[in-house]
Short mmCIF file of C-alpha atoms and ligand atoms in Angstrom, two decimals:
data_model
loop_
_atom_site.label_atom_id
_atom_site.label_comp_id
_atom_site.label_asym_id
_atom_site.label_seq_id
_atom_site.Cartn_x
_atom_site.Cartn_y
_atom_site.Cartn_z
CA MET A 16 -26.11 -5.60 6.23
CA SER A 17 -23.54 -4.38 3.74
CA LYS A 18 -20.29 -6.27 3.36
CA GLU A 19 -17.19 -5.39 5.34
CA VAL A 20 -14.75 -3.43 3.20
CA ILE A 21 -11.10 -4.29 2.64
CA LEU A 22 -9.22 -1.52 0.92
CA THR A 23 -5.72 -0.60 -0.11
CA GLY A 24 -4.00 1.90 -2.39
CA LEU A 25 -0.70 1.86 -4.24
CA ARG A 26 0.76 5.09 -5.56
CA ALA A 27 1.73 5.23 -9.21
CA ASN A 28 4.74 7.50 -9.07
CA ASN A 29 7.28 4.84 -9.88
CA ASP A 30 7.59 1.15 -10.68
CA LEU A 31 6.24 -1.35 -8.19
CA HIS A 32 8.60 -3.73 -6.41
CA ILE A 33 8.36 -6.88 -4.29
CA GLY A 34 7.83 -4.82 -1.11
CA HIS A 35 4.53 -3.67 -2.58
CA VAL A 36 3.62 -7.21 -3.55
CA PHE A 37 4.00 -8.66 -0.06
CA GLY A 38 3.13 -5.54 1.94
CA ALA A 39 -0.15 -4.70 0.24
CA MET A 40 -0.98 -6.45 -3.05
CA LEU A 41 -1.02 -10.12 -2.13
CA PRO A 42 -2.78 -9.69 1.24
CA ILE A 43 -5.75 -7.98 -0.44
CA ILE A 44 -5.71 -10.18 -3.55
CA ASP A 45 -5.66 -13.34 -1.44
CA VAL A 46 -8.78 -12.17 0.40
CA ALA A 47 -10.44 -11.25 -2.90
CA LYS A 48 -9.74 -14.73 -4.27
CA GLN A 49 -10.36 -16.76 -1.14
CA TYR A 50 -13.56 -15.15 0.10
CA ALA A 51 -15.13 -13.95 -3.14
CA GLY A 52 -18.48 -12.48 -2.19
CA LYS A 53 -17.88 -12.16 1.55
CA TYR A 54 -16.10 -8.80 1.45
CA GLN A 55 -16.08 -5.71 -0.69
CA VAL A 56 -12.53 -5.34 -2.00
CA ASN A 57 -11.27 -1.89 -3.09
CA MET A 58 -7.82 -1.74 -4.67
CA PHE A 59 -7.19 1.75 -5.94
CA ILE A 60 -4.60 4.17 -7.27
CA PRO A 61 -4.16 7.18 -5.00
CA ASP A 62 -3.13 9.35 -7.93
CA LEU A 63 -3.42 12.60 -5.95
CA HIS A 64 -0.84 11.19 -3.55
CA SER A 65 1.59 10.66 -6.43
CA PHE A 66 3.04 14.11 -6.41
CA THR A 67 3.46 14.52 -2.66
CA THR A 68 7.09 13.88 -3.61
CA PRO A 69 8.59 15.15 -6.91
CA ILE A 70 7.70 13.10 -10.01
CA ASP A 71 7.83 13.26 -13.79
CA HIS A 72 4.25 14.38 -14.49
CA SER A 73 4.48 13.44 -18.14
CA LYS A 74 4.76 9.78 -17.13
CA LEU A 75 1.95 9.62 -14.59
CA GLN A 76 -0.84 8.52 -16.96
CA GLN A 77 1.22 5.63 -18.28
CA GLN A 78 2.34 4.66 -14.81
CA ILE A 79 -1.24 4.56 -13.50
CA PHE A 80 -2.26 2.16 -16.24
CA ASP A 81 0.88 0.05 -15.86
CA ASN A 82 0.14 -0.36 -12.16
CA LEU A 83 -3.45 -1.40 -12.82
CA ARG A 84 -2.14 -4.04 -15.20
CA MET A 85 0.17 -5.23 -12.43
CA PHE A 86 -2.78 -5.59 -10.04
CA VAL A 87 -4.37 -7.96 -12.55
CA ALA A 88 -1.15 -9.86 -13.26
CA ALA A 89 -0.75 -10.36 -9.50
CA GLY A 90 -4.15 -12.07 -9.50
CA LEU A 91 -6.84 -9.46 -8.76
CA PRO A 92 -10.07 -11.04 -10.04
CA LEU A 93 -11.73 -8.31 -12.11
CA ASP A 94 -14.76 -10.48 -12.91
CA ASN A 95 -15.81 -10.50 -9.24
CA PRO A 96 -18.50 -7.80 -8.83
CA ASN A 97 -17.36 -7.18 -5.23
CA VAL A 98 -13.89 -6.18 -6.42
CA HIS A 99 -13.39 -2.53 -7.39
CA ILE A 100 -10.51 -0.68 -9.04
CA TYR A 101 -10.47 3.10 -9.29
CA ARG A 102 -8.40 6.23 -9.44
CA GLN A 103 -8.72 8.52 -6.43
CA SER A 104 -8.92 11.73 -8.48
CA TYR A 105 -11.91 10.39 -10.44
CA ILE A 106 -13.93 10.42 -7.22
CA PRO A 107 -13.89 14.06 -6.05
CA ALA A 108 -15.33 13.13 -2.64
CA HIS A 109 -11.78 12.15 -1.59
CA SER A 110 -10.51 15.72 -2.04
CA GLU A 111 -13.64 17.27 -0.66
CA LEU A 112 -13.65 15.26 2.56
CA THR A 113 -9.94 16.04 2.99
CA ILE A 114 -10.63 19.79 3.00
CA ILE A 115 -13.27 19.27 5.69
CA MET A 116 -11.12 16.85 7.69
CA ASN A 117 -8.16 19.27 7.67
CA ASN A 118 -10.11 21.41 10.08
CA PHE A 119 -10.33 18.60 12.61
CA THR A 120 -6.65 17.67 12.35
CA GLY A 121 -3.91 19.18 14.48
CA MET A 122 -0.72 20.59 12.98
CA GLY A 123 1.18 18.89 15.80
CA GLU A 124 -0.34 15.52 14.94
CA MET A 125 0.79 15.78 11.34
CA GLU A 126 4.25 17.03 12.32
CA ARG A 127 4.71 13.89 14.38
CA MET A 128 4.11 11.52 11.45
CA THR A 129 7.29 9.51 10.94
CA GLN A 130 6.95 9.38 7.17
CA PHE A 131 6.56 13.16 7.00
CA LYS A 132 9.60 13.65 9.20
CA ASP A 133 11.72 11.25 7.12
CA LYS A 134 10.65 12.53 3.75
CA SER A 135 10.87 16.19 4.67
CA ALA A 136 14.35 15.67 6.14
CA LYS A 137 15.42 14.22 2.78
CA LEU A 138 13.79 16.96 0.71
CA GLY A 139 14.98 19.96 2.72
CA THR A 140 12.70 22.75 4.00
CA ASN A 141 12.28 24.59 0.70
CA ARG A 142 10.98 21.56 -1.13
CA VAL A 143 8.58 20.23 1.51
CA THR A 144 5.05 20.90 0.32
CA VAL A 145 1.72 21.27 2.04
CA GLY A 146 0.70 18.24 -0.04
CA LEU A 147 3.28 16.06 1.71
CA PHE A 148 2.19 17.42 5.08
CA ASP A 149 -1.46 16.64 4.33
CA TYR A 150 -0.77 13.16 2.91
CA PRO A 151 -2.11 11.27 5.98
CA VAL A 152 -5.38 13.26 6.03
CA LEU A 153 -6.08 12.41 2.39
CA MET A 154 -5.19 8.80 3.15
CA ALA A 155 -7.56 8.78 6.14
CA CYS A 156 -10.35 10.08 3.90
CA ASP A 157 -9.58 7.39 1.29
CA ILE A 158 -10.32 4.85 4.02
CA LEU A 159 -13.17 6.51 5.93
CA LEU A 160 -15.25 7.31 2.84
CA TYR A 161 -15.87 3.58 2.34
CA GLY A 162 -15.85 2.61 6.03
CA ALA A 163 -13.03 0.15 5.40
CA ALA A 164 -12.49 -2.29 8.26
CA TYR A 165 -9.25 -3.82 6.99
CA VAL A 166 -6.46 -1.96 5.22
CA PRO A 167 -3.44 -4.12 4.35
CA VAL A 168 -0.33 -1.95 4.28
CA GLY A 169 3.37 -2.32 4.99
CA ASP A 170 4.77 -1.38 8.37
CA ASP A 171 5.70 2.12 7.19
CA GLN A 172 1.98 2.94 6.86
CA SER A 173 0.78 1.62 10.24
CA GLN A 174 0.98 5.06 11.81
CA HIS A 175 -1.32 6.38 9.09
CA ILE A 176 -3.87 3.71 9.94
CA GLU A 177 -3.72 4.82 13.57
CA ILE A 178 -4.30 8.46 12.64
CA THR A 179 -7.23 7.36 10.45
CA ARG A 180 -8.76 5.69 13.50
CA ASP A 181 -8.12 8.80 15.61
CA LEU A 182 -9.74 11.13 13.08
CA GLY A 183 -12.75 8.86 12.53
CA GLN A 184 -13.33 8.42 16.26
CA ARG A 185 -12.79 12.13 16.87
CA LEU A 186 -15.57 13.16 14.49
CA ASN A 187 -17.87 10.41 15.73
CA ALA A 188 -17.40 11.67 19.29
CA ARG A 189 -17.56 15.35 18.38
CA PHE A 190 -20.92 14.95 16.62
CA ASP A 191 -22.15 12.15 18.83
CA GLN A 192 -23.06 9.73 16.04
CA GLU A 193 -21.47 7.01 13.93
CA LEU A 194 -20.48 9.22 11.02
CA PHE A 195 -17.64 6.87 10.08
CA VAL A 196 -16.99 3.17 10.37
CA VAL A 197 -13.48 3.19 11.84
CA PRO A 198 -10.84 0.68 10.66
CA LYS A 199 -9.80 -2.10 13.04
CA THR A 200 -6.71 -1.64 15.20
CA VAL A 201 -3.35 -2.43 13.61
CA LYS A 202 -3.12 -5.51 15.86
CA GLU A 203 -6.53 -6.78 14.68
CA GLN A 204 -5.46 -6.11 11.10
CA HIS A 205 -2.36 -8.26 11.52
CA GLU A 206 -4.43 -11.06 13.02
CA PHE A 207 -6.87 -10.88 10.13
CA PHE A 208 -4.12 -11.11 7.53
CA GLY A 209 -2.35 -13.85 9.51
CA LYS A 210 0.81 -11.92 10.41
CA ASP A 211 2.37 -11.27 13.77
CA GLN A 212 3.73 -7.87 12.75
CA GLY A 213 3.79 -5.31 9.96
CA LEU A 214 5.96 -6.20 7.03
CA ARG A 215 9.03 -4.15 6.10
CA ILE A 216 11.13 -5.67 3.33
CA LYS A 217 14.62 -4.18 3.42
CA ASP A 218 16.76 -2.85 0.61
CA LEU A 219 19.14 -5.60 -0.56
CA ALA A 220 22.11 -3.27 -0.93
CA ASP A 221 21.49 -1.42 2.34
CA PRO A 222 19.39 -3.62 4.63
CA THR A 223 19.24 -0.95 7.33
CA LYS A 224 16.60 0.81 5.22
CA LYS A 225 13.27 -0.14 3.67
CA MET A 226 13.14 -1.35 0.07
CA SER A 227 11.75 1.76 -1.58
CA LYS A 228 10.81 2.85 -5.07
CA SER A 229 12.33 6.27 -4.47
CA ASP A 230 15.79 4.74 -3.98
CA GLU A 231 18.07 6.51 -6.47
CA THR A 232 20.19 3.57 -7.58
CA GLY A 233 17.61 0.76 -7.50
CA LYS A 234 20.49 -1.65 -6.79
CA GLY A 235 18.81 -3.13 -3.74
CA VAL A 236 15.25 -3.05 -5.10
CA ILE A 237 13.61 -5.92 -7.02
CA PHE A 238 11.23 -4.14 -9.37
CA LEU A 239 8.39 -6.16 -10.90
CA ASN A 240 9.68 -5.34 -14.36
CA ASP A 241 13.31 -6.23 -13.67
CA SER A 242 14.53 -8.99 -15.94
CA PRO A 243 15.04 -12.25 -14.01
CA GLU A 244 18.80 -12.04 -14.74
CA ILE A 245 19.10 -8.55 -13.25
CA ALA A 246 17.03 -9.61 -10.25
CA ARG A 247 19.27 -12.64 -9.69
CA LYS A 248 22.34 -10.38 -9.73
CA LYS A 249 20.76 -8.05 -7.19
CA VAL A 250 20.02 -10.95 -4.83
CA MET A 251 23.45 -12.56 -5.27
CA SER A 252 25.17 -9.26 -4.44
CA ALA A 253 22.90 -8.50 -1.46
CA ALA A 254 24.83 -6.96 1.45
CA THR A 255 25.28 -9.38 4.36
CA ASP A 256 27.85 -9.32 7.18
CA SER A 257 31.07 -11.03 8.20
CA LEU A 258 29.77 -12.61 11.39
CA GLY A 259 29.51 -16.07 9.81
CA GLY A 260 26.69 -18.62 10.10
CA VAL A 261 23.12 -18.07 8.94
CA GLN A 262 20.94 -16.81 11.83
CA TYR A 263 17.97 -14.49 12.34
CA ASP A 264 19.11 -11.35 14.10
CA TYR A 265 17.22 -8.30 12.87
CA ARG A 266 19.32 -5.85 14.82
CA GLU A 267 22.87 -7.09 14.19
CA ARG A 268 22.34 -8.95 10.94
CA PRO A 269 19.62 -7.20 8.93
CA GLY A 270 20.90 -8.48 5.55
CA ILE A 271 20.75 -12.17 6.41
CA SER A 272 17.46 -11.78 8.28
CA ASN A 273 15.96 -10.01 5.26
CA LEU A 274 17.03 -12.84 2.94
CA LEU A 275 15.51 -15.41 5.30
CA ASP A 276 12.28 -13.40 5.41
CA LEU A 277 12.19 -13.16 1.62
CA LEU A 278 12.71 -16.87 1.24
CA LYS A 279 9.76 -17.52 3.54
CA LEU A 280 7.52 -15.01 1.75
CA PHE A 281 8.26 -16.69 -1.57
CA GLY A 282 7.22 -20.03 -0.08
CA GLY A 283 10.70 -21.44 0.70
CA SER A 284 12.01 -22.97 3.96
CA PRO A 285 14.42 -20.71 5.86
CA GLU A 286 14.83 -23.51 8.48
CA ASP A 287 16.88 -25.45 5.93
CA PHE A 288 19.56 -22.74 5.96
CA ILE A 289 19.76 -21.76 9.64
CA GLY A 290 23.20 -22.64 11.00
CA GLN A 291 24.85 -23.05 7.59
CA THR A 292 28.28 -21.43 7.48
CA GLN A 293 28.14 -20.16 3.89
CA TYR A 294 25.73 -17.46 2.73
CA GLY A 295 25.89 -18.47 -0.96
CA PRO A 296 23.31 -21.30 -0.85
CA LEU A 297 20.77 -19.07 0.93
CA LYS A 298 21.28 -16.34 -1.65
CA SER A 299 20.91 -18.84 -4.50
CA ALA A 300 17.70 -20.20 -3.01
CA VAL A 301 16.24 -16.69 -2.72
CA ALA A 302 17.42 -15.83 -6.25
CA ASP A 303 15.71 -18.96 -7.63
CA LYS A 304 12.44 -18.06 -5.96
CA VAL A 305 12.63 -14.43 -7.11
CA THR A 306 13.37 -15.34 -10.73
CA ASP A 307 10.60 -17.98 -10.81
CA PHE A 308 8.19 -15.42 -9.42
CA LEU A 309 9.20 -12.73 -11.92
CA GLU A 310 9.03 -15.10 -14.89
CA GLU A 311 5.51 -16.14 -14.00
CA PHE A 312 4.39 -12.62 -13.14
CA GLN A 313 5.80 -11.11 -16.32
CA SER A 314 4.28 -13.78 -18.49
CA LYS A 315 0.87 -13.05 -16.92
CA LEU A 316 1.45 -9.36 -17.51
CA THR A 317 1.73 -9.89 -21.26
CA SER A 318 -1.71 -11.49 -21.36
CA VAL A 319 -3.56 -8.82 -19.34
CA ASN A 320 -6.56 -7.52 -21.25
CA ASP A 321 -6.42 -3.71 -21.28
CA ASP A 322 -10.03 -3.34 -22.45
CA LYS A 323 -11.23 -5.32 -19.47
CA ILE A 324 -9.37 -2.93 -17.17
CA LEU A 325 -10.92 0.09 -18.83
CA GLN A 326 -14.41 -1.38 -18.58
CA LYS A 327 -13.92 -2.30 -14.94
CA LEU A 328 -12.56 1.16 -14.12
CA GLU A 329 -15.65 2.77 -15.53
CA ILE A 330 -18.05 0.52 -13.62
CA SER A 331 -16.10 0.73 -10.36
CA GLU A 332 -15.60 4.48 -10.49
CA GLU A 333 -19.33 5.05 -10.91
CA ALA A 334 -20.25 2.64 -8.12
CA MET A 335 -17.56 3.89 -5.71
CA ALA A 336 -18.41 7.55 -6.36
CA LYS A 337 -21.95 6.72 -5.19
CA GLN A 338 -20.70 5.10 -1.99
CA ALA A 339 -18.20 7.87 -1.30
CA ASN A 340 -20.77 10.59 -1.96
CA GLN A 341 -23.14 9.05 0.56
CA THR A 342 -20.53 9.32 3.30
CA LEU A 343 -19.52 12.79 2.17
CA PHE A 344 -23.12 13.98 2.17
CA LYS A 345 -23.66 12.70 5.71
CA VAL A 346 -20.56 14.61 6.81
CA GLN A 347 -21.60 17.75 4.94
CA GLN A 348 -24.99 17.66 6.66
CA THR A 349 -23.41 17.06 10.04
CA VAL A 350 -20.91 19.92 9.81
CA GLY A 351 -23.62 22.26 8.53
CA LEU A 352 -22.67 22.53 4.86
CA ARG A 353 -25.93 20.90 3.74
CA SER A 354 -29.43 20.99 5.12
CA LYS A 355 -30.45 18.07 7.32
CA ASP A 356 -33.73 17.85 5.41
CA GLY A 357 -31.92 16.14 2.53
P1 TYM B 8 2.94 3.34 -1.62
O1 TYM B 8 2.64 3.24 -3.06
O2 TYM B 8 4.12 4.14 -1.20
O3 TYM B 8 3.09 1.88 -1.04
C1 TYM B 8 2.11 0.92 -1.32
C2 TYM B 8 2.08 -0.16 -0.26
O4 TYM B 8 3.28 -0.93 -0.29
C3 TYM B 8 3.81 -1.03 1.02
N1 TYM B 8 5.28 -1.12 0.94
C4 TYM B 8 6.01 -2.04 1.59
N2 TYM B 8 5.67 -3.07 2.39
C5 TYM B 8 6.66 -3.83 2.90
N3 TYM B 8 7.98 -3.63 2.64
C6 TYM B 8 8.37 -2.60 1.83
N4 TYM B 8 9.65 -2.39 1.57
C7 TYM B 8 7.37 -1.76 1.26
N5 TYM B 8 7.40 -0.68 0.44
C8 TYM B 8 6.10 -0.30 0.25
C9 TYM B 8 3.36 0.26 1.71
O5 TYM B 8 3.39 0.11 3.11
C10 TYM B 8 1.96 0.40 1.16
O6 TYM B 8 1.05 -0.40 1.88
N6 TYM B 8 0.16 5.70 1.68
C11 TYM B 8 0.07 4.55 0.78
C12 TYM B 8 -0.90 4.80 -0.35
C13 TYM B 8 -2.29 5.07 0.10
C14 TYM B 8 -3.15 4.18 0.81
C15 TYM B 8 -4.38 4.90 0.99
C16 TYM B 8 -2.98 2.89 1.29
C17 TYM B 8 -2.99 6.23 -0.11
N7 TYM B 8 -4.24 6.12 0.43
C18 TYM B 8 -5.46 4.30 1.67
C19 TYM B 8 -4.07 2.32 1.98
C20 TYM B 8 -5.27 3.02 2.16
C21 TYM B 8 1.46 4.18 0.31
O7 TYM B 8 2.36 4.11 1.08
O8 TYM B 8 1.62 3.89 -0.98
#
């Protein structure tokens, strides 16, 4: 039997930040390191998703490569033959399956996607594109082409995992066969990655919203290429509240709760700070962890071997195109685009 697939994608339309690290990168890298050989691990760049929101196209090539280097600096083991890195647009089956899948997807379903609603509200009607609308269908195809069972993503993407399951199951039922291996439920995913819920790291300056690379000021975002000094400043000036006393309370005290969560994610002990009257020591503890992490990460980044990435890309893209084409061909036969005789 072939190995179960674990897959995730990170867009390359801006710099990566610590939300990406804990939401998607480390969960998949930990599996790749811990169970080398047990799973197939696909960590890819959904480059066609990059311009679903406006970007500087002249920077995309550089950004794609920078992000791949970050995957390696974060610990992705390129020498493991079960680990694959690739760019979505280099495997045309992704686009092709999307065009087919669009015809099995309801307009209403896509209109209900929270991310679409949020992003289109920000952009305004004239700037909302069909590409943004279709984003979840392309994402579903990214997953279904390889029959991925586990897809580590942050909380903001959970709804897209659900729609992937719906679309996969819909086609399986419609054609009465197992065309697609459908990803596990979001609950099963959380159990697998040892979490009790989806992760959503908040912006340090405005903890009512998600830490996001599209934030205009970047004041509340710890980017992976921030200098440790800048990062320390961002943590020390994180917005908190005037209620006094360190406590978890996600609703009333999102700033403090976010700092406690960050401390835990970086391997610290939030318990040590619960009940303290001052916020300063908690902030300093988080700042220490963040700067240690960035120093180590950035030093690894300088020793990443670019040639190794290029070689791996070539091997992975060839191997993954084969896998993706097999799924695509089965779908093409089933919907009548290709003869069943092969
Ligand atoms: P992107 O690049 O916007 O985000 C990449 C991953 O980082 C997670 N993330 C966060 N997690 C926790 N807290 C945060 N503040 C935070 N910010 C970002 C996102 O949830 C995501 O997991 N749609 C995907 C890209 C994609 C994909 C796929 C992922 C395209 N096709 C197939 C998995 C499988 C996205 O949001 O990328």
